[in-house]
Short mmCIF file of C-alpha atoms in Angstrom, two decimals:
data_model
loop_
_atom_site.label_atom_id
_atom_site.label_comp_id
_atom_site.label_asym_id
_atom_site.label_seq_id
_atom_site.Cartn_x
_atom_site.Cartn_y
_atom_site.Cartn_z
CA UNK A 276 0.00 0.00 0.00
CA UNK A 277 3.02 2.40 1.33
CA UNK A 278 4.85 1.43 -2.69
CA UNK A 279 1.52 2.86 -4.59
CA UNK A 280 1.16 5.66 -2.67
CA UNK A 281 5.08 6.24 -3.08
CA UNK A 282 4.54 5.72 -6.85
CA UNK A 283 0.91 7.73 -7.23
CA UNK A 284 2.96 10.60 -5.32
CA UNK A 285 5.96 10.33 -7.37
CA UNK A 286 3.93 10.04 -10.60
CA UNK A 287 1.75 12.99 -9.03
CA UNK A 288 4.91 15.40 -8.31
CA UNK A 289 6.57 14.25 -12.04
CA UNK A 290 3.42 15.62 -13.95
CA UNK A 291 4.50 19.29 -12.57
CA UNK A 292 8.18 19.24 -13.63
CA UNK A 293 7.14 17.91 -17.29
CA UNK A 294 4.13 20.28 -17.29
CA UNK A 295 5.87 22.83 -19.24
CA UNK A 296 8.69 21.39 -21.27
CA UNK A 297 8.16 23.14 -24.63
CA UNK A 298 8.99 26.90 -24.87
CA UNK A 299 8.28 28.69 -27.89
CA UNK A 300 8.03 32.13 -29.88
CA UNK A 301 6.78 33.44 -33.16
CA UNK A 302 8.88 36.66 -33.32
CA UNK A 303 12.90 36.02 -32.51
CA UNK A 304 14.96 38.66 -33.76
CA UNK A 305 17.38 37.64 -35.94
CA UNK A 306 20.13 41.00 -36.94
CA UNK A 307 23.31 40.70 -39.26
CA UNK A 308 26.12 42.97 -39.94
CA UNK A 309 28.28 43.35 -42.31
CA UNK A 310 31.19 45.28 -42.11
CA UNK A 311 33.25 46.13 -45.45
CA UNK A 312 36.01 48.89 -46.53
CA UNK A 313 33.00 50.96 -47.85
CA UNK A 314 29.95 50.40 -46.67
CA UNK A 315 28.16 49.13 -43.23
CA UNK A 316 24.92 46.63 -44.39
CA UNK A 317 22.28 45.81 -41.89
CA UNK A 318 19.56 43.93 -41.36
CA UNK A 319 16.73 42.83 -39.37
CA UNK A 320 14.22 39.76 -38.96
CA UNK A 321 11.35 39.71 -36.27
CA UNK A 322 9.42 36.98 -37.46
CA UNK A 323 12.32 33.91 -36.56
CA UNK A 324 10.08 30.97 -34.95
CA UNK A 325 11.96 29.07 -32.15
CA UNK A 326 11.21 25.96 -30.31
CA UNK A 327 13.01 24.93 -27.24
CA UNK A 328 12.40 21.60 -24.86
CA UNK A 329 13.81 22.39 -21.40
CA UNK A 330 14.15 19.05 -20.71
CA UNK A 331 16.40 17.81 -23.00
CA UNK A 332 17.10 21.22 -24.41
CA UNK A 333 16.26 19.84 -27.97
CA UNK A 334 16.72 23.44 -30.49
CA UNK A 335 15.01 24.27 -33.56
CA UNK A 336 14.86 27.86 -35.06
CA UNK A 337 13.64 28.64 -38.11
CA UNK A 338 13.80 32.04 -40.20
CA UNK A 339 12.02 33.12 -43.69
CA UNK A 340 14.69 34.71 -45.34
CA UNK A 341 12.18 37.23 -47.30
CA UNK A 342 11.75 39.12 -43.48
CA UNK A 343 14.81 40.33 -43.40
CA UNK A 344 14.35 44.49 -43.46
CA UNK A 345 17.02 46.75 -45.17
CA UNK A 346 17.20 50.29 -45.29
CA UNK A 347 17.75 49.99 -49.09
CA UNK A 348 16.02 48.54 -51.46
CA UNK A 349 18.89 47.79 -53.81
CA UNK A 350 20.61 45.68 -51.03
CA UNK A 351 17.27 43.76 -50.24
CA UNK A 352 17.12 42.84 -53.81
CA UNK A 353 19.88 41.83 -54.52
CA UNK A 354 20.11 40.04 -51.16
CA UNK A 355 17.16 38.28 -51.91
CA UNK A 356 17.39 37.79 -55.59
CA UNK A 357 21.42 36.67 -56.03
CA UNK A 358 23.11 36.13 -53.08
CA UNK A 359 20.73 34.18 -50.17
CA UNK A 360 18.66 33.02 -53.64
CA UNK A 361 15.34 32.73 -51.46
CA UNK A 362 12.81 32.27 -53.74
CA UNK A 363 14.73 29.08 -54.02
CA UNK A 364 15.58 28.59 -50.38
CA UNK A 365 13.11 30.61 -48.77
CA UNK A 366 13.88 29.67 -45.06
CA UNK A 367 17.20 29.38 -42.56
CA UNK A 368 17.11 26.59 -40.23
CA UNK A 369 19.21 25.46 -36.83
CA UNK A 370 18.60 21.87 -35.78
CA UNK A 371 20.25 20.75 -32.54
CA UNK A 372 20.27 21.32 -28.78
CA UNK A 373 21.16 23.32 -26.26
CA UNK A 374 24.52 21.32 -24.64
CA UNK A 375 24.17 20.81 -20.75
CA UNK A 376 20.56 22.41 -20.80
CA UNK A 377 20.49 24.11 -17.46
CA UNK A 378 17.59 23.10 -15.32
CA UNK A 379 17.73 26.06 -12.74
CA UNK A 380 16.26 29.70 -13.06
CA UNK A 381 19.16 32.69 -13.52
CA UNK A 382 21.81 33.30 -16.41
CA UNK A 383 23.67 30.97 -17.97
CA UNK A 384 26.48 30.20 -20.65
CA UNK A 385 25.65 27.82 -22.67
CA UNK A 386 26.88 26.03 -26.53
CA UNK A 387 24.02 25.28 -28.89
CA UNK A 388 25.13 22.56 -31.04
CA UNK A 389 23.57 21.42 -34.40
CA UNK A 390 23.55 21.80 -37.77
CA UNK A 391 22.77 25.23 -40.01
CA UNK A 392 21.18 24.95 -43.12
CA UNK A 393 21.70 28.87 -45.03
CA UNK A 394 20.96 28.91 -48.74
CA UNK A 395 20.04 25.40 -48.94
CA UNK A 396 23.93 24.18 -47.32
CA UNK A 397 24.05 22.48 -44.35
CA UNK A 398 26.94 22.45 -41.56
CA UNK A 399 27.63 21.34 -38.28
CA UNK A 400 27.78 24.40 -35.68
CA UNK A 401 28.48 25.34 -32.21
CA UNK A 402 26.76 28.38 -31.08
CA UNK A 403 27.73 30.22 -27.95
CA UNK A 404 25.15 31.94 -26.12
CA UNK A 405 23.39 32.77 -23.11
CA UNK A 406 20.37 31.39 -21.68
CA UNK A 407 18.02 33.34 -19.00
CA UNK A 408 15.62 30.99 -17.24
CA UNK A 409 12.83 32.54 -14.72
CA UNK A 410 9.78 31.33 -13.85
CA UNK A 411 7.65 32.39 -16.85
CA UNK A 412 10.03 32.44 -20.34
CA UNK A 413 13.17 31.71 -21.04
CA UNK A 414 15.39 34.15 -22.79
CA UNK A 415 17.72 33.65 -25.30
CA UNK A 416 20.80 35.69 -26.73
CA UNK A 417 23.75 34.97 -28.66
CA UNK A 418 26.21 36.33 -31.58
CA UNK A 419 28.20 34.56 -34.06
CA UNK A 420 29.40 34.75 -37.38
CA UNK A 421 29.15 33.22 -40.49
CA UNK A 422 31.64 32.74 -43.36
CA UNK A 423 29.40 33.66 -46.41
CA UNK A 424 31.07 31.20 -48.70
CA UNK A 425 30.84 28.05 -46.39
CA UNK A 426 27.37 28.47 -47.94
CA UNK A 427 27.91 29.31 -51.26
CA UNK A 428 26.82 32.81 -50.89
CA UNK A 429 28.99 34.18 -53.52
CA UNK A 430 29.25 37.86 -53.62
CA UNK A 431 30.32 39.42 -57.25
CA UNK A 432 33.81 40.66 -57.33
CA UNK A 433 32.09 44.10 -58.01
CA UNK A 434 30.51 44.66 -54.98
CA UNK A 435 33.56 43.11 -53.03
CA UNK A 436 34.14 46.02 -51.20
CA UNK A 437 30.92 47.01 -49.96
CA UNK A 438 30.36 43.51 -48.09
CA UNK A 439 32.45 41.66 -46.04
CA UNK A 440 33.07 37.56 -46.32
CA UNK A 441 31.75 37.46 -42.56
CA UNK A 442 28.25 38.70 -41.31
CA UNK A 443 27.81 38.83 -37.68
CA UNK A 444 24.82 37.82 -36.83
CA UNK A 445 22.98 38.02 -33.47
CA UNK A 446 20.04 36.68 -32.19
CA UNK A 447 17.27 37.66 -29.22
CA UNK A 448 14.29 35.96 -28.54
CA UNK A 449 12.43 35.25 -25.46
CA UNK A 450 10.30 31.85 -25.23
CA UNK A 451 7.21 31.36 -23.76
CA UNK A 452 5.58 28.17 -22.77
CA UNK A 453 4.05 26.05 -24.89
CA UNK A 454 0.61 25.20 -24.00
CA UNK B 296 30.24 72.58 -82.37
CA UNK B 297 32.81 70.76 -80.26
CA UNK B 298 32.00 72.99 -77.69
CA UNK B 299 27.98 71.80 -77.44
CA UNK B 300 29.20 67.99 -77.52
CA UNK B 301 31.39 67.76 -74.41
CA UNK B 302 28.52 70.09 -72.56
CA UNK B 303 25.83 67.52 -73.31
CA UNK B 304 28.56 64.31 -72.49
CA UNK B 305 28.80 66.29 -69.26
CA UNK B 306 25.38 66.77 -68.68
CA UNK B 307 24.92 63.23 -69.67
CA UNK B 308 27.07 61.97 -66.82
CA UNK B 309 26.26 64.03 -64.30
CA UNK B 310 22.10 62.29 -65.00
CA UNK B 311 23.57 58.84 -64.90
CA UNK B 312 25.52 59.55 -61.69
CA UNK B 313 22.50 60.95 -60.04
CA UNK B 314 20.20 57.92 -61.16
CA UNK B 315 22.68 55.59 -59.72
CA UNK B 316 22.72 58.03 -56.33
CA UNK B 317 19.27 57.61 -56.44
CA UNK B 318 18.70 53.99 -57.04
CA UNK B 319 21.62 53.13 -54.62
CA UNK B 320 19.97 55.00 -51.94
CA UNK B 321 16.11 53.90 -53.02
CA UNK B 322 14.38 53.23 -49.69
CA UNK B 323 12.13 49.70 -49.97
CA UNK B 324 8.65 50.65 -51.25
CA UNK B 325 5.86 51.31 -48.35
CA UNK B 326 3.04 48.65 -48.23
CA UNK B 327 0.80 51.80 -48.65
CA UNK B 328 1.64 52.39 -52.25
CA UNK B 329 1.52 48.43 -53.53
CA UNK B 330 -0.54 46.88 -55.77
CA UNK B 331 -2.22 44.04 -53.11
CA UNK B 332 -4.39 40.96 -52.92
CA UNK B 333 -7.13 42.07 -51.09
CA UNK B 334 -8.39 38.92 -49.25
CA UNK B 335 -9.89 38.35 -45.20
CA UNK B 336 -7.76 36.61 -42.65
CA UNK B 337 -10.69 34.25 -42.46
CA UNK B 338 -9.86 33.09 -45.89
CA UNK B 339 -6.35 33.48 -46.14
CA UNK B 340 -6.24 30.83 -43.17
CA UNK B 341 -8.85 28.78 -45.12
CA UNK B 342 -6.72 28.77 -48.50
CA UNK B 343 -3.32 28.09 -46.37
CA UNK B 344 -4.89 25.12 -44.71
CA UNK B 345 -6.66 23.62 -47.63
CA UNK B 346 -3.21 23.72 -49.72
CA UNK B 347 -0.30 25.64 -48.21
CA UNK B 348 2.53 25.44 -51.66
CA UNK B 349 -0.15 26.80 -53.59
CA UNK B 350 -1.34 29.61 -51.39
CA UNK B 351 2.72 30.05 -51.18
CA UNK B 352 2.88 30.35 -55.17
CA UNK B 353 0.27 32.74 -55.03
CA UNK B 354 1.19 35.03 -52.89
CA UNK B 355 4.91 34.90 -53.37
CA UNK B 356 6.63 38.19 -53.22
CA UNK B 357 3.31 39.95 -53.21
CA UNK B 358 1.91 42.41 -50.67
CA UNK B 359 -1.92 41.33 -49.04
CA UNK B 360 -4.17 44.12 -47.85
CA UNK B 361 -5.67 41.93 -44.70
CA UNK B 362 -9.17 42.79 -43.04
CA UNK B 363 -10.29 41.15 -39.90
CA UNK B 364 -10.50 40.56 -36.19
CA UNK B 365 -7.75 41.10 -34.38
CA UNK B 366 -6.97 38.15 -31.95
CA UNK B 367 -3.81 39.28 -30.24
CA UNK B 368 -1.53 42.11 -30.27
CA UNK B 369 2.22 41.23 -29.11
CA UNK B 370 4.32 44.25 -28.64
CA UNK B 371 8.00 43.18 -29.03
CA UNK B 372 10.67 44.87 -30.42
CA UNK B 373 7.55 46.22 -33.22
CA UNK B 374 3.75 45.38 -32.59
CA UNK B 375 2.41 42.05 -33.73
CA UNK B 376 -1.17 41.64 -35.04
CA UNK B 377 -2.25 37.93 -34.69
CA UNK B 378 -5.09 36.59 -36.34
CA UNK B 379 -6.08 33.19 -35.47
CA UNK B 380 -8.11 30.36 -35.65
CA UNK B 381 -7.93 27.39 -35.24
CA UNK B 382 -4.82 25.43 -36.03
CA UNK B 383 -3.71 28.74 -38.26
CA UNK B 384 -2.64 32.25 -37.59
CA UNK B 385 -1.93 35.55 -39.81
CA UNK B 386 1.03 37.07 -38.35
CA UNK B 387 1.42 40.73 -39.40
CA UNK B 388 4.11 42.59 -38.07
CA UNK B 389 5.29 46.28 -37.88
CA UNK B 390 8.22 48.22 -38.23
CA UNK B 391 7.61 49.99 -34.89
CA UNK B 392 5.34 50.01 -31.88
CA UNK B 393 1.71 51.05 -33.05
CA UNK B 394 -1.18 52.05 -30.65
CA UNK B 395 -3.57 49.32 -31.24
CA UNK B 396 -6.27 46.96 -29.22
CA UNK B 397 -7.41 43.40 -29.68
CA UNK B 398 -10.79 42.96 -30.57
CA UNK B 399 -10.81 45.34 -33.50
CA UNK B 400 -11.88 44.71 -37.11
CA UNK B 401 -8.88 46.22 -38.94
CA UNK B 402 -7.40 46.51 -42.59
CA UNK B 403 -3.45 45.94 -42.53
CA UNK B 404 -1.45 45.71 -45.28
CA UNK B 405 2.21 44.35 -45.49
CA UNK B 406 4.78 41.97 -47.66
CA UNK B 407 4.09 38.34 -47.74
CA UNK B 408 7.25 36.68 -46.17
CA UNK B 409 6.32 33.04 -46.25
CA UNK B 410 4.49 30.57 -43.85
CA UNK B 411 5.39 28.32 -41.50
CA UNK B 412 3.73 25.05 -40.65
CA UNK B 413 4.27 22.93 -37.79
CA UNK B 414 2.34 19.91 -36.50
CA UNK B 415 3.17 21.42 -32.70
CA UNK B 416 2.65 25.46 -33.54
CA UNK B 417 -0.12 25.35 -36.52
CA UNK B 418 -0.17 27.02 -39.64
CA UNK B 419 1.35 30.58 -39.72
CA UNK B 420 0.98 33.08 -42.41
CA UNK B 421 3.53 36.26 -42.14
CA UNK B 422 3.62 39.27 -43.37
CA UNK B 423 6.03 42.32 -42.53
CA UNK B 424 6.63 46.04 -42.53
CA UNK B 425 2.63 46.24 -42.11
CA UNK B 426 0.72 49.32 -41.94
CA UNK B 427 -2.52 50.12 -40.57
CA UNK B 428 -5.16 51.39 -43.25
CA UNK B 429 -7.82 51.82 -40.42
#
């Protein structure tokens, strides 16, 4: 009798700690920079779509390419149209986890690790970042950069100067739970 | 003679250098001023969920002038209005935060982006750099 209530209890108190294991949002912001000789090119996504299991910190993010704001028109053409090609790859993906997933509330370092799929190229990644875990969301931050030709982005010799071979590119998003 | 040619070569490269100024620095064109498919988020959601790739085709690189009740607002780094039903959603988000309530029939109009659909998050339709028509 003193085992089943052990287990009902145990089964009871389990139910909690798995209640919320998925954490998700609609609108990550997703920035890159690109720094070149003679010209500074930015850019903006709000729309990245993120899901995150705090159990087993299992990662997925996911961006459509076409959000990406620019300041000029010629650059969001041509970004769209020749080098990121997304009419033919219209979305960015990350597919991995978060190494060590932290199970406690505060700030935390942490290593996403996965694979990267830009401009339909896939490579294996490891992502520093930092983690902020309270009670209702869990925040997430965390800048890297990316070699442009590692995914075939090739950039014509003639605009050479005006982007760089690296982007930085930095991403903020706070999770909610998933319901 | 001679004199009249190099003015007018002159003139002529001083108008391509300014339309090369000008189309360097063109800003992106406003949602306001583009040709749109005018369609309800009832039915946008209803032609996404009957066949998403060909509501994508359709709508590819096009802007959508959007009427309907607003389910949510999200105010993030710009203001989000959600649409939803169920298993779908219209996402339209602004540049900027933009004085707004739930519960209001609206017109927005903004860029198509793309979709997203996920057996765990539903069907979501996005557009960006929105505006409100009223």
């Amino acid at each position: 009798m003193k085992d089943l209530l052990t287990i009902l209890l145990l089964t009871f108190f389990s139910l909690f700690t798995h209640a919320q294991e998925r954490y998700f949002t609609k609108s990550g912001v997703i920035r890159f920079e690109s720094k070149a000789p003679l010209e500074n090119i930015e850019a903006v996504n709000r729309s990245a779509v993120a899901v995150l299991d705090r159990s087993t910190g299992a990662l997925q993010f996911s961006v459509n390419i076409k959000g990406f704001e620019f300041k000029k028109a010629l650059m969001q053409e041509h970004f769209n149209e020749n080098y990121l090609e997304s009419d033919k790859y219209p979305k960015s993906e990350f597919k991995g986890r978060i190494a060590e997933m932290p199970a406690t509330e505060g700030f935390h370092n942490v290593a996403a690790v996965g694979k990267m799929t830009i401009h339909g190229v896939t490579k294996d990644v490891t992502i520093p970042g930092k983690l902020s875990i309270t009670k209702d969301n869990v925040s997430m931050t965390g800048v890297f950069n990316i070699t442009l030709s590692d995914y075939n982005i090739s950039i014509p010799a003639i605009v050479r100067d005006k982007i760089s071979r690296t982007v930085t590119v930095s991403v903020d998003c706070t999770l909610i739970p998933l319901k | 003679m001679k004199k009249y040619i190099l003015w007018i070569i002159a003139l002529l490269l001083v108008l391509i250098a300014l339309y090369f100024y000008s189309e360097y620095n063109r800003k992106p064109v406003s949602a306001v001023d583009a040709k749109a498919h005018i369609v309800s988020a009832e039915e946008l959601m209803k032609q996404f969920l009957a066949n998403d790739s060909l509501a994508d085709e359709q709508y590819k690189n096009d802007v959508i002038e959007l009427n309907g009740m607003v389910s949510s607002v999200e105010k993030n780094t710009a203001t989000v209005l959600v649409f939803s039903k169920e298993g779908a959603s219209v996402r339209c988000t602004f540049e900027d935060i933009i004085p707004i309530n739930d519960s209001l029939r609206v017109t927005v109009k903004g860029f198509y982006i793309g979709y997203n659909k996920d057996e765990l998050l539903g069907t979501d339709i996005m557009l960006n750099r929105c505006v409100l028509l009223k």
